[in-house]
Tab-separated table of C-alpha atoms and ligand atoms in Angstrom:
chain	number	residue	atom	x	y	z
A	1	UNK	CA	18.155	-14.214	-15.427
A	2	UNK	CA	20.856	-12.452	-12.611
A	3	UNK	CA	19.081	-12.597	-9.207
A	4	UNK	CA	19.594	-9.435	-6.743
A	5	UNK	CA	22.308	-11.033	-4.616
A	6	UNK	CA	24.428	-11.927	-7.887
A	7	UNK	CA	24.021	-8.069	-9.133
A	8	UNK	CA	25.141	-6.953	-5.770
A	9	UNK	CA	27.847	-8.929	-5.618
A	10	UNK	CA	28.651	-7.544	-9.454
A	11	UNK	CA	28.394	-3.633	-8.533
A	12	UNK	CA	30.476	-4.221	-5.613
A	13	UNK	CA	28.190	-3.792	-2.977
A	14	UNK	CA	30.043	-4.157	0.703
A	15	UNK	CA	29.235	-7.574	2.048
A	16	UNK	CA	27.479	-5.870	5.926
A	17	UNK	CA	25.382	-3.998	2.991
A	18	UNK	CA	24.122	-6.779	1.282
A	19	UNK	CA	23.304	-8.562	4.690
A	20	UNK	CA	21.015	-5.816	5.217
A	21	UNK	CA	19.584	-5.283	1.858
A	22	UNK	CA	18.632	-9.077	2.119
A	23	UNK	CA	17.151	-8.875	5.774
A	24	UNK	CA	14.786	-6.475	4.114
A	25	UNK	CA	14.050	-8.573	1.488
A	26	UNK	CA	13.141	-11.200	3.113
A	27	UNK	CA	11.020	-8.869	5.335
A	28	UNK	CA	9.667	-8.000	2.028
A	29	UNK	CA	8.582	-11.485	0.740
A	30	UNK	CA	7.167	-12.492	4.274
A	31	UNK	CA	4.583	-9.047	3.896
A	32	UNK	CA	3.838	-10.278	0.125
A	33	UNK	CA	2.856	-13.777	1.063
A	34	UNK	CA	0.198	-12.393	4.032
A	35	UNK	CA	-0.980	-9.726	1.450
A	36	UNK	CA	-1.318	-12.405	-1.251
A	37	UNK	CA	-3.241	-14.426	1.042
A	38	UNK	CA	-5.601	-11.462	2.141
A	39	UNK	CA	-8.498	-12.401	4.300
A	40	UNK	CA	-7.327	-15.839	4.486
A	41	UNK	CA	-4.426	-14.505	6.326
A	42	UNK	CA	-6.985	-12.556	8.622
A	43	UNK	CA	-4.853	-9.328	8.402
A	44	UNK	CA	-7.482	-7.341	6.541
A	45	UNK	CA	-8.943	-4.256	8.676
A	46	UNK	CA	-7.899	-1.652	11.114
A	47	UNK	CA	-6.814	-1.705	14.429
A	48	UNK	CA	-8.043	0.213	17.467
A	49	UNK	CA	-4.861	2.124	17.259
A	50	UNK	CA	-3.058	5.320	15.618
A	51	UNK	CA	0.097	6.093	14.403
A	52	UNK	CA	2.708	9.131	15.255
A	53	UNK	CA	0.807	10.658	12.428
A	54	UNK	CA	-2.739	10.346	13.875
A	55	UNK	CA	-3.120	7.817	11.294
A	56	UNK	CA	-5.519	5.040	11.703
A	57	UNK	CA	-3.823	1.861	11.558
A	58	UNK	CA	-4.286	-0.872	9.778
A	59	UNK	CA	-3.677	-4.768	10.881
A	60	UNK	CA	-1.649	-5.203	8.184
A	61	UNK	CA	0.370	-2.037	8.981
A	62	UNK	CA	1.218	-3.564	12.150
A	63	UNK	CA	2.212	-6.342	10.963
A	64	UNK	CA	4.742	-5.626	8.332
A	65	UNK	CA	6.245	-3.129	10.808
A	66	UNK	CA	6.910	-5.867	13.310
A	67	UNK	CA	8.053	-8.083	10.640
A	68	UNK	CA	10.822	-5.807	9.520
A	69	UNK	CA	11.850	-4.817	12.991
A	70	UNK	CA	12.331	-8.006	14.173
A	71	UNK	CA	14.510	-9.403	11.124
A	72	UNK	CA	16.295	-5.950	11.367
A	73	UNK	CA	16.956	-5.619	14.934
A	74	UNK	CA	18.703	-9.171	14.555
A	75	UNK	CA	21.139	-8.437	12.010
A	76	UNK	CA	24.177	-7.299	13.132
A	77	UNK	CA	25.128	-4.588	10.629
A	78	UNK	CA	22.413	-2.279	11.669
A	79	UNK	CA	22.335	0.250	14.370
A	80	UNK	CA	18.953	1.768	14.338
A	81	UNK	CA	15.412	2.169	12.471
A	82	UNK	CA	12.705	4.283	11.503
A	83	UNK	CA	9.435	3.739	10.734
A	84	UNK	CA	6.490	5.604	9.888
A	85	UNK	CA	4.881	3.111	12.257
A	86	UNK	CA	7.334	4.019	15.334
A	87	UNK	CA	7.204	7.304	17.468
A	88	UNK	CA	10.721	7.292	17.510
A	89	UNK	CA	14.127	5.625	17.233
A	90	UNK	CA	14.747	2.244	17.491
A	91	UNK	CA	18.011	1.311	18.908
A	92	UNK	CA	19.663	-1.724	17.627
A	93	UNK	CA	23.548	-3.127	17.561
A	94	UNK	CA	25.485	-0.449	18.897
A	95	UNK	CA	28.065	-1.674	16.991
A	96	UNK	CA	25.887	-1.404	13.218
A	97	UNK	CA	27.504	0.667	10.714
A	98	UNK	CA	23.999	1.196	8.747
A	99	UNK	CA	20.669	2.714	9.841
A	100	UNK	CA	17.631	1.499	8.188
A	101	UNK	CA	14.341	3.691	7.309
A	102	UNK	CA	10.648	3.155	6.191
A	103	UNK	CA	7.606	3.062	5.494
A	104	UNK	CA	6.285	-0.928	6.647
A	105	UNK	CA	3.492	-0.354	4.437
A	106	UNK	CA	2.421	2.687	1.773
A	107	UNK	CA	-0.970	2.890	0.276
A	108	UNK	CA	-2.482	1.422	3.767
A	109	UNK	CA	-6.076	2.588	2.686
A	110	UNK	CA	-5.580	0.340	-0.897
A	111	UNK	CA	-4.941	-2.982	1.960
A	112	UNK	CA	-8.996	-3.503	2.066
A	113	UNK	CA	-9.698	-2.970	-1.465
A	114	UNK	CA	-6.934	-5.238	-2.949
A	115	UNK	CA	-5.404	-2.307	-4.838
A	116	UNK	CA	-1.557	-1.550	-5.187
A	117	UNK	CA	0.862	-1.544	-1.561
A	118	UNK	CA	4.216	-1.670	-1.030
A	119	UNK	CA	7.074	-1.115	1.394
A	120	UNK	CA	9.545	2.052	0.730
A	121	UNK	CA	12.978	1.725	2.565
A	122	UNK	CA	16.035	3.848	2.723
A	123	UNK	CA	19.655	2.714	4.029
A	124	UNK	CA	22.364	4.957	5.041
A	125	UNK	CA	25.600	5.009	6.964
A	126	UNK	CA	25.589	5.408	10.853
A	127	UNK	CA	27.410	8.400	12.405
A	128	UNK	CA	29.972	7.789	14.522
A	129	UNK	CA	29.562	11.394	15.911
A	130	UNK	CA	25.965	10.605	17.005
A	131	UNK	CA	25.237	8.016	20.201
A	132	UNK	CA	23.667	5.196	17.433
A	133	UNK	CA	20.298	5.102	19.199
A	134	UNK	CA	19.989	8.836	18.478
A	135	UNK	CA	17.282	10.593	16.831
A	136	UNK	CA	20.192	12.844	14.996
A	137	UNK	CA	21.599	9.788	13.279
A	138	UNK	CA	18.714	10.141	10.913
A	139	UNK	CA	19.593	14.318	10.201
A	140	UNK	CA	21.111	13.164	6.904
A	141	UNK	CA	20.974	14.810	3.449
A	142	UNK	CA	19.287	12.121	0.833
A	143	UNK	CA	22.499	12.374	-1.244
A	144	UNK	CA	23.899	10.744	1.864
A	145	UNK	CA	21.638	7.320	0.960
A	146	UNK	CA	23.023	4.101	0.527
A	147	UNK	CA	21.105	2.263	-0.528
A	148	UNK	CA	16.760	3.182	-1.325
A	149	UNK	CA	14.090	0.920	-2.557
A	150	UNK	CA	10.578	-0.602	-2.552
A	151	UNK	CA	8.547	-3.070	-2.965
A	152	UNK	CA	5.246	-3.032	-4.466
A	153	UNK	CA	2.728	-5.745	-3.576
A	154	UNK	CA	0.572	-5.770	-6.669
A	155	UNK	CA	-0.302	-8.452	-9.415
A	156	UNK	CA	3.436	-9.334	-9.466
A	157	UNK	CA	5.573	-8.422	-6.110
A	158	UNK	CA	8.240	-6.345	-7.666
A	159	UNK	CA	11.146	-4.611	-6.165
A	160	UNK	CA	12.594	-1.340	-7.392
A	161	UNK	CA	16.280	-0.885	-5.995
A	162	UNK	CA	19.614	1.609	-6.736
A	163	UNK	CA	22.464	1.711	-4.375
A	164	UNK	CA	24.231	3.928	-6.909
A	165	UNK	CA	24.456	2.350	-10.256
A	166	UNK	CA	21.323	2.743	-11.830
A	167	UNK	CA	17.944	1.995	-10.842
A	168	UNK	CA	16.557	-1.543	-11.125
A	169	UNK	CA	13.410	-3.504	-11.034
A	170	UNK	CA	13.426	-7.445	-9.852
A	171	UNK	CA	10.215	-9.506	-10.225
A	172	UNK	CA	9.950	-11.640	-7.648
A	173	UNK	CA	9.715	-15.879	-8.487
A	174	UNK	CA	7.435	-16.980	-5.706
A	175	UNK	CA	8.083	-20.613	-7.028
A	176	UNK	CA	11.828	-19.892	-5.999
A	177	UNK	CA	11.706	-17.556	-3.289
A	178	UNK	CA	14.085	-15.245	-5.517
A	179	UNK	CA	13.867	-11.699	-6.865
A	180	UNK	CA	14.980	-11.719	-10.372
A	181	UNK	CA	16.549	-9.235	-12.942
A	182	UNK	CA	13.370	-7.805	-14.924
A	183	UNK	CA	14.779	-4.205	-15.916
A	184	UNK	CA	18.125	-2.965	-15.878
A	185	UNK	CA	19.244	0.482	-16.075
A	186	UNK	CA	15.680	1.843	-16.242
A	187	UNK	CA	15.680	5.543	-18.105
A	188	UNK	CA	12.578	7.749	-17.435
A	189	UNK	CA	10.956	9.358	-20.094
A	190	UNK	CA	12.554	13.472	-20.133
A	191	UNK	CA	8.796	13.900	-21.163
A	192	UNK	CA	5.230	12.680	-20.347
A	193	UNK	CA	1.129	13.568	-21.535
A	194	UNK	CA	0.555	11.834	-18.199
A	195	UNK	CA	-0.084	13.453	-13.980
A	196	UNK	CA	-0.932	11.873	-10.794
A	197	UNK	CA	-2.197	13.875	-7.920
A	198	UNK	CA	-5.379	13.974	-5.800
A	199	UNK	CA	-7.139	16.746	-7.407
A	200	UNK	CA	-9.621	16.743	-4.572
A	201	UNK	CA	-7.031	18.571	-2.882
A	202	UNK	CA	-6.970	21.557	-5.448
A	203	UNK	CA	-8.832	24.033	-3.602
A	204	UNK	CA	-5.900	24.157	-0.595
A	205	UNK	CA	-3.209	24.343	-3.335
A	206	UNK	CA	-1.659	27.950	-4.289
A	207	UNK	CA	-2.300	29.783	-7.498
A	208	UNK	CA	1.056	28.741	-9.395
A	209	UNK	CA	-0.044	24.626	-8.638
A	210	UNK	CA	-3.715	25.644	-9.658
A	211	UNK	CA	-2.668	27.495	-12.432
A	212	UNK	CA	0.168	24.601	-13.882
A	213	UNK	CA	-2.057	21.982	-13.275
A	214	UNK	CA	-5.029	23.569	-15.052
A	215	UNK	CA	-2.677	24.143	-18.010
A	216	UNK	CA	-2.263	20.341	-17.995
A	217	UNK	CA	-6.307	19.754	-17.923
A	218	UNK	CA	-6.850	22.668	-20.880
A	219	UNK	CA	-4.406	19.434	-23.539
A	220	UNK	CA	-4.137	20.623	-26.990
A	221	UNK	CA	-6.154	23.928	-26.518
A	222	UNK	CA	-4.249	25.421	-23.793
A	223	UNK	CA	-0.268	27.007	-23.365
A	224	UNK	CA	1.403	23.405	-23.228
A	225	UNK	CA	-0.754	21.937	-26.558
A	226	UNK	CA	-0.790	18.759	-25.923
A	227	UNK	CA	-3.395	16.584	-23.889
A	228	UNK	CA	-2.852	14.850	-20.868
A	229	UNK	CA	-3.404	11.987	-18.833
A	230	UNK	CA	-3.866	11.545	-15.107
A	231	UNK	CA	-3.530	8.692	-13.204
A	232	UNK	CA	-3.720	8.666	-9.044
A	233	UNK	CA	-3.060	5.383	-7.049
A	234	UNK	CA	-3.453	6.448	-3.513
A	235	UNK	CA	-0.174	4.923	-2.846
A	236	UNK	CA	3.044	6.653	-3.681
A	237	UNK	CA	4.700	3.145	-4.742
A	238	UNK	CA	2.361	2.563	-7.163
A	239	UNK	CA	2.434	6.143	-8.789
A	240	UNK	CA	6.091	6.300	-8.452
A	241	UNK	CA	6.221	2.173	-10.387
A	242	UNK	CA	4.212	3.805	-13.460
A	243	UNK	CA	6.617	6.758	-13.048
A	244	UNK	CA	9.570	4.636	-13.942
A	245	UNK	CA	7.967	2.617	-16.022
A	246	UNK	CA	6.348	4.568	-18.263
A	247	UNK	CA	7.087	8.483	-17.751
A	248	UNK	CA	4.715	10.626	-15.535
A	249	UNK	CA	4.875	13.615	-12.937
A	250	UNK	CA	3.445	12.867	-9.452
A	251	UNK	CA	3.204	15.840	-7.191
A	252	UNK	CA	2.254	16.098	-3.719
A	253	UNK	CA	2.183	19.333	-3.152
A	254	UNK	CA	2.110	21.758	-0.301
A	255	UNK	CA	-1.459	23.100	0.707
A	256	UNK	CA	-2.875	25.851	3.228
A	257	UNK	CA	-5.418	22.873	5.075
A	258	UNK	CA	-3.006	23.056	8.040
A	259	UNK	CA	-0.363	25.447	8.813
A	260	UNK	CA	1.948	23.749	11.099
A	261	UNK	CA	1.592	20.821	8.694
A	262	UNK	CA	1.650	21.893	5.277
A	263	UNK	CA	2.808	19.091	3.068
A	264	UNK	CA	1.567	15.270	3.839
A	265	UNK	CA	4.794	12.598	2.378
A	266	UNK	CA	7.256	11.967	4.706
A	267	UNK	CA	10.540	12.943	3.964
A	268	UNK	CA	12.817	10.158	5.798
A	269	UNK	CA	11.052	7.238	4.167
A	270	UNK	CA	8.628	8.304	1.352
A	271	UNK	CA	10.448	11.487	-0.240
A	272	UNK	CA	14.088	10.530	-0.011
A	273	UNK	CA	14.315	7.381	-1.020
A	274	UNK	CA	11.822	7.797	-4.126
A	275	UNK	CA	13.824	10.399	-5.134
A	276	UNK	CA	17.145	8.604	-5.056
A	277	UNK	CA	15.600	6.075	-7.585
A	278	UNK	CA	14.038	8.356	-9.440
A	279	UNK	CA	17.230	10.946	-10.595
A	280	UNK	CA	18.967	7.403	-10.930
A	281	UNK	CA	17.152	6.465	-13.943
A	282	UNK	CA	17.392	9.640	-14.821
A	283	UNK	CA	14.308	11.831	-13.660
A	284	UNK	CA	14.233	14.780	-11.558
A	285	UNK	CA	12.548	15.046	-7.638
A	286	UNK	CA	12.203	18.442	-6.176
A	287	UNK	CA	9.867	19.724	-3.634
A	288	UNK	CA	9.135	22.825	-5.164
A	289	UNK	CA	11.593	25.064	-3.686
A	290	UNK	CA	14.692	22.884	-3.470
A	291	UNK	CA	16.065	19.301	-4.751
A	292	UNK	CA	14.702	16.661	-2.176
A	293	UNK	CA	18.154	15.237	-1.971
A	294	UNK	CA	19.559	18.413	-0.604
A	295	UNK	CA	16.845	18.754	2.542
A	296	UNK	CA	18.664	18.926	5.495
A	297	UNK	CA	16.279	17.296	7.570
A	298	UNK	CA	15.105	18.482	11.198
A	299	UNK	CA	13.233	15.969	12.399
A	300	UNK	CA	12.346	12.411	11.941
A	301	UNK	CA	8.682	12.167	10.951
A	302	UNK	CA	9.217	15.679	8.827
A	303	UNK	CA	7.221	16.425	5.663
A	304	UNK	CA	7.817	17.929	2.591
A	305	UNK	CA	5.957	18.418	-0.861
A	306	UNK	CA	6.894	16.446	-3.776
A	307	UNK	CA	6.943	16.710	-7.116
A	308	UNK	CA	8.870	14.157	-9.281
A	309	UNK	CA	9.253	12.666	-12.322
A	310	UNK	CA	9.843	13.185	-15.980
A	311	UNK	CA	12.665	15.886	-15.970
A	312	UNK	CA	11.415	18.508	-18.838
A	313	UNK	CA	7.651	18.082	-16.853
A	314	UNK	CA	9.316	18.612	-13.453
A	315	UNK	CA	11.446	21.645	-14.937
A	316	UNK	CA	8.170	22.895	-16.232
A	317	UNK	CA	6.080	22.757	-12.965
A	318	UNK	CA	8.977	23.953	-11.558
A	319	UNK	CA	8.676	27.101	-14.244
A	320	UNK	CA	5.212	27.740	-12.906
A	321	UNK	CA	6.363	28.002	-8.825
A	322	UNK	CA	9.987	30.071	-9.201
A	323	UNK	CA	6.979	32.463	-10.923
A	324	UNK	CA	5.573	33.247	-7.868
A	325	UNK	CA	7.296	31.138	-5.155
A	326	UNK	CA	4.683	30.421	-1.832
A	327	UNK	CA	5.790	28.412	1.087
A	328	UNK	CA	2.850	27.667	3.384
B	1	LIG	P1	0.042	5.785	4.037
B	1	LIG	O1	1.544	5.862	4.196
B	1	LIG	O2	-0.691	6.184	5.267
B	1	LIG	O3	-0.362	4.470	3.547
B	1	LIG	O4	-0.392	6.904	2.958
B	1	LIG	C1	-0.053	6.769	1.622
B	1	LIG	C2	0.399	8.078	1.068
B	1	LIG	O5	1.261	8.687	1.982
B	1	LIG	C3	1.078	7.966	-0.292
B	1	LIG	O6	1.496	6.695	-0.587
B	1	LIG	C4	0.036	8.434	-1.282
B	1	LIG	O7	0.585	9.076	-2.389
B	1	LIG	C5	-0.813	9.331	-0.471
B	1	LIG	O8	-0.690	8.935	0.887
B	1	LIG	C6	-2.248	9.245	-0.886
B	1	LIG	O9	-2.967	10.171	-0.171
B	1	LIG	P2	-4.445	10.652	-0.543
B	1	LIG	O10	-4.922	9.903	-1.758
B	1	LIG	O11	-5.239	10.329	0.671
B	1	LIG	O12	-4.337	12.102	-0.792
C-alpha cells in the first residue's frame, strides 16, 4: 500500500508543501493517540474557559490546538494560522510562503461520549501584498486552497486529503506510525435516499428549507418518490466521511435564531476546506445562494450555511431556495 508522503511525492506536490502537510500530520496522530487513550489520558471534560465563539471549551480542545500550533509555528514554511480556538492571527516565519487554517477539534461535544471527532485543516499560499501576520492574509477565495483535509478520530483514525488531484482517504497504521492509501480517487454518489441535519433546528429555518426537507420526510408518497434516510453526527467530519463514502446531503443551513449571526459553520476552516474535498470527488458544496468556493470572505471567524453533497440532491435543494431565495 502507497503511504501519503510517497503519493505526494507522485502528484508533484512542492517539497515546503509537503513539510507542512506532514507537520499537520503528525499534529494529527499526536491528538489520535490522547483521544484513543480517553480518560486515561485525563483530557476528558471542559475547561473553565470559552472560545471566540462563546463556545465552551473542552480540555481536549485545548489541547489539540496547542499541539498543532506548536509543531506549526516551528516549521519554517508557514507564515501564519487560524484556529477556531484563537481570537485572531497567529504570526509565524515571516518568511513562510503558506498559511495554515483549522478547526483543532470538530464535534467537541462527541469528546465525552466517545462518538466521532476530527481535525479539519485548510492550506493556502501567503500574500506577499499582505504584512504575513495579517488578518487579510486569510481574505482568500476557497478556490485559492492548497491544500484541505481532515482527520477523523473514530474506530479507525482516517485522513481525508486533496491538494488538487482527487480526493483521498489514508487509514492510519498505528503499529507503523504511517497513514496509508485506503481509497483513491473517491467519486460521490450524483444521487442519495440519505440527509443529515439537526432537525431540532427546523422551526428557525425558512419556508423553502422546511418545505425541501419535508419533501424528503413524505419518501415514496411525496413529490421526490422515493424514501429517505437521515443520519446526523454532531460533527461535520463525521457527516461529511459518510458523505464521501457513501453519498448523502448535509446541510447547515441559515436560520432566523440570531440575526447578526445567522448561519453556525465556519467558513475559513469548516466550510472551505470540506468543500474543496467534496467537488474533488466529484460532489457539489454551495451555501444556498452561491458556491462556497467563490465566498469572498470578510472576516476570519465568518459563517456561512452549508449545504453539500451528492450533486443531483444539492441541485435539487438548491431548486427549492432559487424558488423563493431568503437571506437572514
Ligand atoms: P464544534 O466545532 O464546536 O465542535 O462544533 C461542531 C459543529 O460545528 C459541526 O461539526 C457540526 O456539524 C455541528 O457543529 C453540530 O451542531 P449541532 O448538532 O449542535 O447543531
Amino acid at each position: 500500500m502507497k503511504n501519503l508522503l510517497s503519493v505526494l511525492r507522485s502528484d508533484e506536490v512542492a517539497a515546503d508543501l509537503i513539510q507542512v502537510i506532514e507537520t499537520v500530520i503528525n499534529a494529527s496522530k499526536e491528538i489520535a493517540f490522547r483521544v484513543r487513550q480517553g480518560a486515561l489520558a485525563g483530557v476528558l471534560g471542559s475547561t473553565q474557559d470559552e472560545n471566540i465563539q462563546g463556545e465552551t471549551q473542552k480540555q481536549l480542545d485545548v489541547i489539540s490546538n496547542q499541539l498543532l500550533k506548536d509543531l506549526l509555528l516551528a516549521c519554517a514554511p508557514v507564515a501564519a494560522l487560524a484556529s477556531e480556538e484563537e481570537d485572531s492571527v497567529v504570526a509565524a516565519n515571516p518568511e513562510g510562503q503558506y498559511l495554515v487554517a483549522f478547526d483543532p477539534l470538530d464535534g467537541s461535544s462527541n469528546i465525552d461520549i466517545n462518538g466521532q471527532i476530527g481535525t479539519i485543516f485548510s492550506i493556502y499560499r501567503a500574500l506577499d501584498s499582505v504584512p504575513h501576520n495579517s488578518e487579510l492574509q486569510f481574505n482568500q477565495q476557497g478556490t485559492q486552497q492548497v491544500c484541505a483535509g481532515y482527520v477523523l478520530y473514530g474506530p479507525s483514525t482516517l485522513l481525508a486529503i486533496t491538494t488538487g488531484k482527487g480526493t483521498r482517504c489514508f487509514t492510519l497504521d498505528s503499529t507503523q506510525g504511517t497513514f496509508l492509501l485506503t481509497a483513491d480517487n473517491i467519486q460521490i454518489t450524483k444521487d442519495t435516499q440519505e440527509f443529515a441535519i439537526n432537525m431540532s433546528n427546523s422551526r428557525f429555518w425558512n419556508d423553502d428549507m422546511h418545505c425541501y426537507i419535508g419533501d424528503l420526510i413524505l419518501g415514496e408518497t411525496g413529490p421526490r418518490q422515493k424514501r429517505y434516510n437521515m443520519r446526523w453526527n454532531a460533527a461535520m467530519v463525521g457527516d461529511v466521511h459518510r458523505v464521501l463514502t457513501r453519498g448523502g446531503i448535509f446541510l447547515y443551513p441559515s436560520d432566523k435564531r440570531n440575526a447578526k449571526q445567522p448561519a453556525k459553520l465556519r467558513l475559513l476552516y469548516e466550510a472551505n476546506p470540506m468543500a474543496l474535498l467534496i467537488e474533488n470527488a466529484g460532489g457539489k458544496a454551495f451555501s444556498e445562494q452561491q458556491r462556497i468556493l467563490a465566498i469572498q470572505p470578510k472576516q476570519l471567524h465568518e459563517r456561512v450555511a452549508v449545504i453539500l453533497g451528492s450533486a443531483n440532491e444539492v441541485d435539487e435543494c438548491l431548486g427549492y431556495l432559487q424558488a423563493h431565495p431568503t437571506a437572514y
